[in-house]
Structure formats: structure tokens, C-alpha cells
């Protein structure tokens, strides 16, 4: 398309210019003959994407600079994101892994639709290449689109000519045409004064006037887009492994565990849970357990010595202490420990049994017995107890041999060999069940009987907890009632996320709660032509114009200024 | 129940009646213009003013309800469906008042008030008792997040009301070409949807008033996150006559209705969600009673309802309506972004250790945000102002409502508070 880019006012415009950069006269052929209001976006200046002979790079640039494409991208992302909510996402199934396990889950739970859903990869929508790809494309589009427009717009707004072409003025969205009585200059000065009272900035130049207000709000969308770009980059940055950690750790009371892949250890000192009392609950909740608060008293340790030594115990130094509950995490150097959930599960921690003389019933001494990782031997009075065998979850196999079902101390049994004064040289062997249940006590009895018959022991000793209950409370026995689940997180992208969001918000507020308003006016002989433009809220602009005209002796209803309506 | 909560419920009832009175005044303002011996402009202005006064008084009563319930219940009343929906109604009234003060269009109220009335009637379907907070909700970011998000959505609602008005205003019933017929159909369809909602409310409150109840024993096999099957038997109570029984269930008790003494069919197995069978039953009832209601109205009017309303709107410029609709959305967009996304992310970071987790409710808040940004971008191009943009404003509000209600009813996630 041939286009004359030199305007009659003498200004040479770049290719693609719609309205002369200087005087505002429409340059495009069909705009000149057309009657409607002018397209005022970017004041009609040429954008980079409107180059005459596009090369490959230009074509890519043009693709991403189109708002139409951006709308498509956003719309596709919108549809894609909503598809992901039809069924549960794989990422919410923390205990599963592997393709086939997931496939079976979707088949079991959702039937054929589930199979299709999983096969299409919709069960991992938000990690899928196409979804991430869409986000990347939106990001690219944001950068290109903003660069494409912001510079030309900046140029157009910083070098505005005051006296505009008549066509430019009379084809704005808000227009007033009329004759002017009396002294032109007096009127013009008065009008300028009124505009200033409405906080417009006013320029005058040979019978022309420009009043402008809130230009800064034009930068709002671009600032918003910059914020979005930072936000998107930060989101993508979370993919960098070193920036991100997300682990779950279960701890029973008293347990200390290393946070995998770090030098830190956490200890659960105590876990408490509080339920609402019945009279605090609504009537349809009465009798149910509604949690009020749950909390892990936690300590964080840093390992300072023998950290990777397989033989020696690591040396731990406490660095932080916090009562972790939902909405209140323990934070230390960018790492945060959150309360995730808990399980009510009684778990044995330790007992403090005594070695007794079976005949006199006199205690010979006592010792501490841990369920996890018990010591090899114990010195009790003059005797030495060596641990021969340990079955944390005691049971008998099908040939009635002792075995352990799991590694959890659900029904622990300890086999000790006792050596010391007046005992046969090979020692006396006893089995000890610390769990105070009938079944374990029964096992303990018959097994010790059979050892005695085999001559492995003499029946001189018993092992048991003295005064297991004092004042209605367990004594000499330690157990944990709850296991707490903590979520351990490192997210180095967070500051960028917040900065991006904040910038974006500032841009939105600038762009939406202020509007850029401009009023152009020129007087030819005694004919007054006024045109005004705003990027939004033309209602407010019309009110401003009508107000200023009214103050200067021209009464017009604001509505009559609406050019779009007058044309149609 | 303590004294404050009693007082609070009374204030709520007062607000409800004031809203109804306000709506009637607005309806008179719109419909009574051509009544004999009246100056149409003066008539509209007068009744519009009365309507607005009623709306403001109703809103003050609503505020009273809110703050006394807050005081009496010990925490901000935005933590279950009843509380959230009543809050949203209050926010819509706020947005309506703001937009009204900017544009002083007397008739906007005729569309905004029914919306609020339907919404708070809908809220009353849910149990209204104060429930104590579970730990995750016990945080001041919750208050900030929920209130700002709802305020943003409220402006979208006002944008929706104005857009609907615009559509009814511009629909041309003399056209017989395809595009004209399509516009007529869809405009009428929007009204049918609203009437189905009213049908839902009518059905629920009628049967509740009559004390209707039937119940079933449902065996539910769930597969937990470890892939292990668990079977659980529970009782499902119906307060509407069961047309659809829960999947895999036996009748415990069945109160006959119109000669029906057993459910007509059983809900399909693939409907997931909590209490899917009962919800499906409710939907069927809503559609039935909505269509009966619509049929009655059509019989009285003898023409499409949009054609009944249309002539009363001819004094308003569609451009004004469009401007109001767009402006309401433009005011709402930053508030919504701040409340539903940014504050939500801050709270999620504090409570759940991640600012974003692709939970269905979060995704739908994002979908709403993206939808309205599509709307805003499309308006930058020619050809997307006017009717098309009004349709987008209408659909946008449907997305908002799906996010608020649909997600809780259809998809269960972290956010699913008490669902009926
Ligand atoms: C999720 C992504 C996006 C969001 C939330 C967003 C948001 C916005 C908002 C709120 C506005 C102001 C609209 C108005 O003033 O009515 C805007 C304007 C605009 N956006 Fe976006 N945008 C996004 C992506 C994009 C992309 C990818 C492009 C690239 C083509 C783009 C191009 C524009 C343009 C050209 C404007 C008009 C600027 C002006 O008025 O001078 N946007 N955007």
C-alpha cells in the first residue's frame, strides 16, 4: 500500500503513522473520507511492528506484538487452566509415583473419562510443556507488545503540537463546535483558568489551546505489564532446583530427624492438639471433633561436627526454636517449616525398667531402654545386660519362631543376656516385653518358661517397670500420642514474586483510577472548535468540558458533547 | 445463642425487606412512567430516589447485621457459605451505591437489587449458625483476602447488571433474521437462567417450610491417596422430594409427594463431589420449578419477558449502560486482582506454605482474572464495544459465580467450606 507520509503541515512521519505526529491530521486515505471518530490509540503514531518490509525477526516481533494474539494466548491459557480442575491433579496425590500407578488411580476413581484424562496428560496440566509454553509465550508477548508501543507513545506524548488540525479536533469522541462572541483572547484566558482549576495543565499557541491531565496514568498498563513479566519470570525461576525445596517430614514426639539434603535437624519436643468444646460448636457439629489448634514445639539444629561421619554421632547446635502451627511457621535463613497435618498414633518412645530379684522382689537397679536404636549393653548394679535380639513388632511366624512384623515399636520385645556375680558362665537369657498388654505379658511368661526349661536361664531375675502408674499418670514410660507432619520449604523466588505483584498492582491502580484527559481547542475567526479525548471514562471528561464551557458563558448539556452519539 | 446474634439475625431480616421495598420502588420507577397524568421524568426521579433511599437504609441494616454478628460470633462472618454469600450481597450493595453516586442512573437499581435479593436468599439456604474457625482460617489475612476479593466481585456484579440491562435495551424484537433471532434467544435465555435460580429458592423454601424430609443410606467406596479402597456408609438427608437417589443407596425413609413414593432413578456413579446425588436432585427441582414459574410469567405476559422489559428501558441510552458496565468492571478489576490473587497468595504462603498450589478454587480465581483481562484487552480493539462486550460482562459474572459457588458444589478442594 502506497502511503504519503509527509503531512501538509510539513512534518515527515514514519511509515505506519495514522495521524500526523505533529498536527494530528489523518494520513490514511480511508480515514480522511470516513466520517467516524478517530482511533486514538497511541495517538496514531507508527509502531515498530508496522515496518514496511518485514523480515523473519520482524514477523516474529509482529506476531507477539499483536493484542489479538495476546488475547488468544490468554484465552487458551484460561481454558487450559480450567480443564485442569475437572479431576484431581497428580501433584495432589503425594503418596503415589510412577506412570502406571497414576493411570490405575484415574481408572479406578473416574472410569473411562479418567483414563482419557490421564492419557491426554491433563492430570498434570500445570506442569505440562504446553501450559508452561503458553506462560512463556504470554511473557514474550508482554515484553514485545509493551516495547512496541511504549516508546512511540512516549514520543507522541512528549512532543505534542498545541494547535491541531481541524479534522483531528472535530472527530474526537467529545466535541463542541460553536460561534464565539466577544473578545477571543479574554475568553481563552478565562477558559484556561477554569481548566487549571480542574487541575489541568494548559498550553496555548496562536489561537490554539491544549489542556491535559493525568498523563502518568497512560503508563499504568505498561507498569502493570512489567510487574507481570517479573512475576512470570519468578514463577519460571522456581524451576531452578537450587531455588526450591519442598519436603515433608514426619516426627513423633521427642524425635529428631535430619532434613534430607541439608545440614539441619529438627526435633519435635511436644505436639499438642486442642478440640472445640461442645458448647462452642454449631448444632450440626455437636458431638464431632473439630480441631481448634494444633501445634508442634520444634527446635531446629545445625550440624557443626561429624556431619557425614557414618560412625560418630553428629554434633548438633540449636539455632532456632518455635511453636509451629498453621499460619505460623518456623523460619530460619530462607527455610521455613510449616505445620502440615498430624496423626493420632500412640508410639512407644522409651521405658525405664528395673532388674528385680524374682524371689525377694527387690530391685537390683534400673536402666533406660529406648525403642528406637537401643544400646548394645547396659550396666545395672553389678550386672551387665547385653541385648541379644530386638523385635520392635513382635510376632510368631508360621513355624512359631519369633519375628518382627514391622520396624515400628508396636509390640517391642527385647532379649537380654545377663552376666555378673553368681551367674552361670554363659549368662542368663530373658525376654522382656515392655508393652503393658495382656498378650505381651503372656508371651513374656511362656517364652521365659521355655528358656528356663532349656537351661538358658535360672528364673532368678525379672525385668519390669516399677510403679508404672503414679497419680493416674504413666510413670517410667514415655510415649508419643501424635505424629506431626511438617512441610519444609525453601523458595528463593518469593521476593521476586512479591515485587512483581506489587509493581503490577501499582500499574493497575494508576491505569484504572486515573484517566488521561486531553482537550484541544482552536479558534478560527470567531468559530470555536473543541475536541477532547480520554482513554477511559468519557463521562467524566464530558462533565469537565461542559463545566468549563458553562463557567465561560457557553451552557451545554454534557451529553450533547458526545460525538459518537451525535454521529450515529 | 447470644443476644448479639439474635439481634444480628433480626437486622438481616430488616435488610432483606428494605431491599425488597427498594426493588419495588425501582420497578415502579421503571414501569410506571407511562401511567396517566404523570410527568415521566419527575416520576422516574421521584421513585428512583425512594428506591435509592430504601437501598441505602437496607445496606445500613445489612452492615448492622454484619458487625453485630462479628461481635457476637467472635470472628469475622465470612467463613462459611452462608456468611460469604451474605457478605457478597453486602459488597454488591456497596458497589451499586458507589456506581450510582458516580452516574446517578436511576434505573440501575432495578437490576442490581434483584441480584442482591436472590443472592442473600440463596445464602439463607445454607446453615446460618456461627461455626468456630478451623486453624487454617484463623488468620487476619483471611479477613483481608475474603473482603477485598468479594468487593472486586461485587463490582463485576454491578457490571453484569448494567450489561444485562444494555442487552435487553438493544435487543430488537422486530428483527427476523438469524442474528436478530439469536440475540432474542440468548437475551431471553439469560432471564430464564435467573428464573431457574428463583425456582430453586422457591422449591427449597417451600419444602423446608413444609418440613419435608427423606433419607437414604449410601455406601460410598472411596479411594484414598494411597490407592486403597475404603468403604463407608453414611446417611444422606433430602429436604426436597427425591427424584434422584444417591448412587448405591437404600431408602431409610421416604415421605411421599404427589403420589411419588420412591425415587425415580439413581444418580450416576461418575458424579463425584460430596453428596452429588442430592445436588443433582436439587438441580432437577430448580429446573422444574423454574420452568413452571417461567411458563406462568409467559402466560401472563404472552410474549418473551425481555420484550416485556424492553419498552421500559427505551429512555436510557445503551451507550450510558455500556459505560456504566465497563466502568464498574474497571473499578472492580484492580480490587479483585489485589484481593483474589495477591492477598490470596500471601495468605496461602503463610497458611499452606505455598503461594500457589493449583487448587481448583485458586485456578478459578485465575480464570476469572484472565477472563476479565481478555474483556479489557478486547475493548481496546474496534468492534468489541457494544453488545459483544456486554455479553462478555454477562459471561464474566457467570465465571465469578462458578468460582464462588460452582467450585464448592462440583469440585471439592481445600476451599470447600460447608456445601449444601
Ligand atoms: C495475563 C496477562 C495480561 C494482563 C493481566 C494484562 C492486563 C492489562 C490491563 C489491565 C490493561 C489495561 C486495560 C485498559 O486500560 O483497559 C492492559 C492493557 C494493554 N495490554 Fe495487557 N495484560 C496482559 C497481557 C498482555 C499481553 C500478552 C499483551 C501483548 C500483546 C498485552 C497488551 C496490552 C496493550 C497493548 C494494552 C493497552 C495499553 C494502553 O492502553 O496503552 N497485554 N493489559
PDB file of N, CA and C and ligand atoms in Angstrom, chain A residues 41-42 64-71 73-74 137-146 149 153 218 221-222 224-225 228 508 511-512 535-536, chain B residues 326 333 369-370 373 376-377 379-380, ligand 1:
ATOM      1  N   UNK A  41      -5.743   5.344  19.713  1.00  0.00           N
ATOM      2  CA  UNK A  41      -4.752   4.556  20.431  1.00  0.00           C
ATOM      3  C   UNK A  41      -3.341   4.985  20.069  1.00  0.00           C
ATOM      4  N   UNK A  42      -2.511   5.158  21.028  1.00  0.00           N
ATOM      5  CA  UNK A  42      -1.107   5.568  20.828  1.00  0.00           C
ATOM      6  C   UNK A  42      -1.038   6.814  19.970  1.00  0.00           C
ATOM      7  N   UNK A  64       4.098 -11.400  18.121  1.00  0.00           N
ATOM      8  CA  UNK A  64       3.945 -11.231  19.569  1.00  0.00           C
ATOM      9  C   UNK A  64       3.471  -9.837  19.950  1.00  0.00           C
ATOM     10  N   UNK A  65       3.547  -8.896  19.016  1.00  0.00           N
ATOM     11  CA  UNK A  65       3.145  -7.544  19.397  1.00  0.00           C
ATOM     12  C   UNK A  65       1.654  -7.318  19.197  1.00  0.00           C
ATOM     13  N   UNK A  66       0.994  -8.314  18.647  1.00  0.00           N
ATOM     14  CA  UNK A  66      -0.426  -8.109  18.362  1.00  0.00           C
ATOM     15  C   UNK A  66      -1.276  -8.372  19.603  1.00  0.00           C
ATOM     16  N   UNK A  67      -2.143  -7.440  19.904  1.00  0.00           N
ATOM     17  CA  UNK A  67      -3.031  -7.642  21.051  1.00  0.00           C
ATOM     18  C   UNK A  67      -3.985  -8.790  20.770  1.00  0.00           C
ATOM     19  N   UNK A  68      -4.313  -8.963  19.493  1.00  0.00           N
ATOM     20  CA  UNK A  68      -5.209 -10.054  19.144  1.00  0.00           C
ATOM     21  C   UNK A  68      -4.586 -11.398  19.546  1.00  0.00           C
ATOM     22  N   UNK A  69      -3.302 -11.560  19.191  1.00  0.00           N
ATOM     23  CA  UNK A  69      -2.611 -12.791  19.570  1.00  0.00           C
ATOM     24  C   UNK A  69      -2.582 -12.921  21.092  1.00  0.00           C
ATOM     25  N   UNK A  70      -2.316 -11.798  21.766  1.00  0.00           N
ATOM     26  CA  UNK A  70      -2.267 -11.846  23.232  1.00  0.00           C
ATOM     27  C   UNK A  70      -3.600 -12.313  23.789  1.00  0.00           C
ATOM     28  N   UNK A  71      -4.681 -11.817  23.201  1.00  0.00           N
ATOM     29  CA  UNK A  71      -6.000 -12.236  23.678  1.00  0.00           C
ATOM     30  C   UNK A  71      -6.189 -13.733  23.465  1.00  0.00           C
ATOM     31  N   UNK A  73      -3.819 -15.969  23.339  1.00  0.00           N
ATOM     32  CA  UNK A  73      -2.955 -16.681  24.294  1.00  0.00           C
ATOM     33  C   UNK A  73      -3.613 -16.719  25.674  1.00  0.00           C
ATOM     34  N   UNK A  74      -4.126 -15.568  26.087  1.00  0.00           N
ATOM     35  CA  UNK A  74      -4.742 -15.523  27.415  1.00  0.00           C
ATOM     36  C   UNK A  74      -5.971 -16.429  27.444  1.00  0.00           C
ATOM     37  N   UNK A 137       4.963 -17.835  26.315  1.00  0.00           N
ATOM     38  CA  UNK A 137       4.527 -17.018  25.180  1.00  0.00           C
ATOM     39  C   UNK A 137       3.825 -15.748  25.647  1.00  0.00           C
ATOM     40  N   UNK A 138       3.032 -15.851  26.679  1.00  0.00           N
ATOM     41  CA  UNK A 138       2.393 -14.644  27.206  1.00  0.00           C
ATOM     42  C   UNK A 138       3.462 -13.670  27.685  1.00  0.00           C
ATOM     43  N   UNK A 139       4.481 -14.216  28.338  1.00  0.00           N
ATOM     44  CA  UNK A 139       5.567 -13.365  28.807  1.00  0.00           C
ATOM     45  C   UNK A 139       6.257 -12.659  27.650  1.00  0.00           C
ATOM     46  N   UNK A 140       6.558 -13.429  26.601  1.00  0.00           N
ATOM     47  CA  UNK A 140       7.209 -12.841  25.426  1.00  0.00           C
ATOM     48  C   UNK A 140       6.331 -11.754  24.843  1.00  0.00           C
ATOM     49  N   UNK A 141       5.064 -12.090  24.716  1.00  0.00           N
ATOM     50  CA  UNK A 141       4.120 -11.145  24.145  1.00  0.00           C
ATOM     51  C   UNK A 141       4.066  -9.864  24.969  1.00  0.00           C
ATOM     52  N   UNK A 142       4.105 -10.034  26.286  1.00  0.00           N
ATOM     53  CA  UNK A 142       4.087  -8.861  27.160  1.00  0.00           C
ATOM     54  C   UNK A 142       5.273  -7.951  26.892  1.00  0.00           C
ATOM     55  N   UNK A 143       6.461  -8.572  26.782  1.00  0.00           N
ATOM     56  CA  UNK A 143       7.671  -7.770  26.564  1.00  0.00           C
ATOM     57  C   UNK A 143       7.586  -7.065  25.223  1.00  0.00           C
ATOM     58  N   UNK A 144       7.304  -7.862  24.187  1.00  0.00           N
ATOM     59  CA  UNK A 144       7.326  -7.306  22.826  1.00  0.00           C
ATOM     60  C   UNK A 144       6.253  -6.235  22.688  1.00  0.00           C
ATOM     61  N   UNK A 145       5.064  -6.573  23.149  1.00  0.00           N
ATOM     62  CA  UNK A 145       3.936  -5.681  22.999  1.00  0.00           C
ATOM     63  C   UNK A 145       4.193  -4.343  23.679  1.00  0.00           C
ATOM     64  N   UNK A 146       4.743  -4.420  24.872  1.00  0.00           N
ATOM     65  CA  UNK A 146       4.963  -3.179  25.609  1.00  0.00           C
ATOM     66  C   UNK A 146       6.049  -2.343  24.938  1.00  0.00           C
ATOM     67  N   UNK A 149       4.945  -0.458  21.834  1.00  0.00           N
ATOM     68  CA  UNK A 149       4.050   0.682  21.940  1.00  0.00           C
ATOM     69  C   UNK A 149       4.537   1.788  22.851  1.00  0.00           C
ATOM     70  N   UNK A 153       4.511   5.842  22.022  1.00  0.00           N
ATOM     71  CA  UNK A 153       3.532   6.588  22.793  1.00  0.00           C
ATOM     72  C   UNK A 153       4.230   7.683  23.590  1.00  0.00           C
ATOM     73  N   UNK A 218      -1.317   6.932  31.688  1.00  0.00           N
ATOM     74  CA  UNK A 218      -1.089   6.173  30.461  1.00  0.00           C
ATOM     75  C   UNK A 218      -0.003   5.127  30.642  1.00  0.00           C
ATOM     76  N   UNK A 221      -0.790   0.701  32.311  1.00  0.00           N
ATOM     77  CA  UNK A 221      -0.778  -0.637  31.732  1.00  0.00           C
ATOM     78  C   UNK A 221       0.633  -1.181  31.528  1.00  0.00           C
ATOM     79  N   UNK A 222       1.567  -0.284  31.186  1.00  0.00           N
ATOM     80  CA  UNK A 222       2.932  -0.777  30.935  1.00  0.00           C
ATOM     81  C   UNK A 222       3.601  -1.178  32.235  1.00  0.00           C
ATOM     82  N   UNK A 224       2.021  -2.200  34.823  1.00  0.00           N
ATOM     83  CA  UNK A 224       1.352  -3.467  35.136  1.00  0.00           C
ATOM     84  C   UNK A 224       2.007  -4.618  34.379  1.00  0.00           C
ATOM     85  N   UNK A 225       2.262  -4.410  33.098  1.00  0.00           N
ATOM     86  CA  UNK A 225       2.865  -5.484  32.312  1.00  0.00           C
ATOM     87  C   UNK A 225       4.273  -5.808  32.785  1.00  0.00           C
ATOM     88  N   UNK A 228       3.916  -7.970  35.671  1.00  0.00           N
ATOM     89  CA  UNK A 228       3.538  -9.332  35.265  1.00  0.00           C
ATOM     90  C   UNK A 228       4.740 -10.094  34.730  1.00  0.00           C
ATOM     91  N   UNK A 508      -1.873  -1.212  37.801  1.00  0.00           N
ATOM     92  CA  UNK A 508      -3.328  -1.309  37.658  1.00  0.00           C
ATOM     93  C   UNK A 508      -4.016  -0.094  38.265  1.00  0.00           C
ATOM     94  N   UNK A 511      -3.550   2.980  36.151  1.00  0.00           N
ATOM     95  CA  UNK A 511      -4.275   2.946  34.885  1.00  0.00           C
ATOM     96  C   UNK A 511      -5.782   3.012  35.040  1.00  0.00           C
ATOM     97  N   UNK A 512      -6.295   2.504  36.176  1.00  0.00           N
ATOM     98  CA  UNK A 512      -7.741   2.406  36.282  1.00  0.00           C
ATOM     99  C   UNK A 512      -8.374   3.509  37.118  1.00  0.00           C
ATOM    100  N   UNK A 535      -8.720   8.016  27.565  1.00  0.00           N
ATOM    101  CA  UNK A 535      -8.642   6.579  27.283  1.00  0.00           C
ATOM    102  C   UNK A 535      -9.731   5.814  28.022  1.00  0.00           C
ATOM    103  N   UNK A 536     -10.276   6.383  29.085  1.00  0.00           N
ATOM    104  CA  UNK A 536     -11.495   5.811  29.662  1.00  0.00           C
ATOM    105  C   UNK A 536     -12.277   6.876  30.396  1.00  0.00           C
TER     106      UNK A 536
ATOM    107  N   UNK B 326     -18.847  -1.043  31.844  1.00  0.00           N
ATOM    108  CA  UNK B 326     -17.399  -1.086  31.700  1.00  0.00           C
ATOM    109  C   UNK B 326     -16.715  -0.452  32.899  1.00  0.00           C
ATOM    110  N   UNK B 333     -11.683  -4.466  38.714  1.00  0.00           N
ATOM    111  CA  UNK B 333     -10.556  -5.316  38.312  1.00  0.00           C
ATOM    112  C   UNK B 333      -9.332  -5.209  39.234  1.00  0.00           C
ATOM    113  N   UNK B 369      -9.771 -13.842  36.575  1.00  0.00           N
ATOM    114  CA  UNK B 369      -8.844 -12.744  36.288  1.00  0.00           C
ATOM    115  C   UNK B 369      -8.493 -12.710  34.801  1.00  0.00           C
ATOM    116  N   UNK B 370      -8.174 -13.884  34.248  1.00  0.00           N
ATOM    117  CA  UNK B 370      -7.818 -13.933  32.828  1.00  0.00           C
ATOM    118  C   UNK B 370      -9.009 -13.554  31.968  1.00  0.00           C
ATOM    119  N   UNK B 373      -9.322  -9.932  31.961  1.00  0.00           N
ATOM    120  CA  UNK B 373      -8.280  -9.234  31.206  1.00  0.00           C
ATOM    121  C   UNK B 373      -8.505  -9.418  29.715  1.00  0.00           C
ATOM    122  N   UNK B 376     -10.949  -6.707  28.934  1.00  0.00           N
ATOM    123  CA  UNK B 376     -10.338  -5.379  28.865  1.00  0.00           C
ATOM    124  C   UNK B 376      -9.505  -5.213  27.596  1.00  0.00           C
ATOM    125  N   UNK B 377      -8.777  -6.269  27.227  1.00  0.00           N
ATOM    126  CA  UNK B 377      -7.963  -6.164  26.019  1.00  0.00           C
ATOM    127  C   UNK B 377      -8.828  -6.092  24.769  1.00  0.00           C
ATOM    128  N   UNK B 379     -11.662  -4.817  24.468  1.00  0.00           N
ATOM    129  CA  UNK B 379     -12.256  -3.494  24.344  1.00  0.00           C
ATOM    130  C   UNK B 379     -11.277  -2.487  23.739  1.00  0.00           C
ATOM    131  N   UNK B 380      -9.996  -2.838  23.739  1.00  0.00           N
ATOM    132  CA  UNK B 380      -9.028  -1.932  23.120  1.00  0.00           C
ATOM    133  C   UNK B 380      -9.153  -1.962  21.605  1.00  0.00           C
TER     134      UNK B 380
HETATM  135  C1  LIG C   1      -2.177 -12.115  31.768  1.00  0.00           C
HETATM  136  C2  LIG C   1      -1.698 -11.212  31.072  1.00  0.00           C
HETATM  137  C3  LIG C   1      -2.127  -9.775  30.955  1.00  0.00           C
HETATM  138  C4  LIG C   1      -2.823  -8.986  31.803  1.00  0.00           C
HETATM  139  C5  LIG C   1      -3.410  -9.367  33.136  1.00  0.00           C
HETATM  140  C6  LIG C   1      -2.927  -7.694  31.221  1.00  0.00           C
HETATM  141  C7  LIG C   1      -3.566  -6.635  31.792  1.00  0.00           C
HETATM  142  C8  LIG C   1      -3.791  -5.443  31.147  1.00  0.00           C
HETATM  143  C9  LIG C   1      -4.585  -4.397  31.646  1.00  0.00           C
HETATM  144  C10 LIG C   1      -5.331  -4.436  32.945  1.00  0.00           C
HETATM  145  C11 LIG C   1      -4.588  -3.388  30.745  1.00  0.00           C
HETATM  146  C12 LIG C   1      -5.303  -2.078  30.845  1.00  0.00           C
HETATM  147  C13 LIG C   1      -6.535  -2.191  30.017  1.00  0.00           C
HETATM  148  C14 LIG C   1      -7.290  -0.933  29.965  1.00  0.00           C
HETATM  149  O1  LIG C   1      -6.694   0.146  30.127  1.00  0.00           O
HETATM  150  O2  LIG C   1      -8.498  -1.005  29.735  1.00  0.00           O
HETATM  151  C15 LIG C   1      -3.781  -3.797  29.674  1.00  0.00           C
HETATM  152  C16 LIG C   1      -3.554  -3.026  28.555  1.00  0.00           C
HETATM  153  C17 LIG C   1      -2.860  -3.466  27.483  1.00  0.00           C
HETATM  154  N1  LIG C   1      -2.302  -4.731  27.323  1.00  0.00           N
HETATM  155 FE1  LIG C   1      -2.288  -6.188  28.662  1.00  0.00          FE
HETATM  156  N2  LIG C   1      -2.284  -7.714  30.042  1.00  0.00           N
HETATM  157  C18 LIG C   1      -1.802  -8.971  29.853  1.00  0.00           C
HETATM  158  C19 LIG C   1      -1.144  -9.420  28.771  1.00  0.00           C
HETATM  159  C20 LIG C   1      -0.889  -8.657  27.639  1.00  0.00           C
HETATM  160  C21 LIG C   1      -0.151  -9.118  26.543  1.00  0.00           C
HETATM  161  C22 LIG C   1       0.465 -10.504  26.408  1.00  0.00           C
HETATM  162  C23 LIG C   1      -0.104  -8.127  25.675  1.00  0.00           C
HETATM  163  C24 LIG C   1       0.640  -8.188  24.370  1.00  0.00           C
HETATM  164  C25 LIG C   1       0.199  -8.013  23.223  1.00  0.00           C
HETATM  165  C26 LIG C   1      -0.843  -7.016  26.207  1.00  0.00           C
HETATM  166  C27 LIG C   1      -1.045  -5.809  25.581  1.00  0.00           C
HETATM  167  C28 LIG C   1      -1.705  -4.745  26.125  1.00  0.00           C
HETATM  168  C29 LIG C   1      -1.848  -3.469  25.497  1.00  0.00           C
HETATM  169  C30 LIG C   1      -1.297  -3.063  24.153  1.00  0.00           C
HETATM  170  C31 LIG C   1      -2.567  -2.657  26.352  1.00  0.00           C
HETATM  171  C32 LIG C   1      -3.016  -1.228  26.127  1.00  0.00           C
HETATM  172  C33 LIG C   1      -2.041  -0.264  26.676  1.00  0.00           C
HETATM  173  C34 LIG C   1      -2.546   1.129  26.575  1.00  0.00           C
HETATM  174  O3  LIG C   1      -3.702   1.380  26.911  1.00  0.00           O
HETATM  175  O4  LIG C   1      -1.764   1.980  26.187  1.00  0.00           O
HETATM  176  N3  LIG C   1      -1.306  -7.382  27.412  1.00  0.00           N
HETATM  177  N4  LIG C   1      -3.291  -5.061  29.937  1.00  0.00           N
END
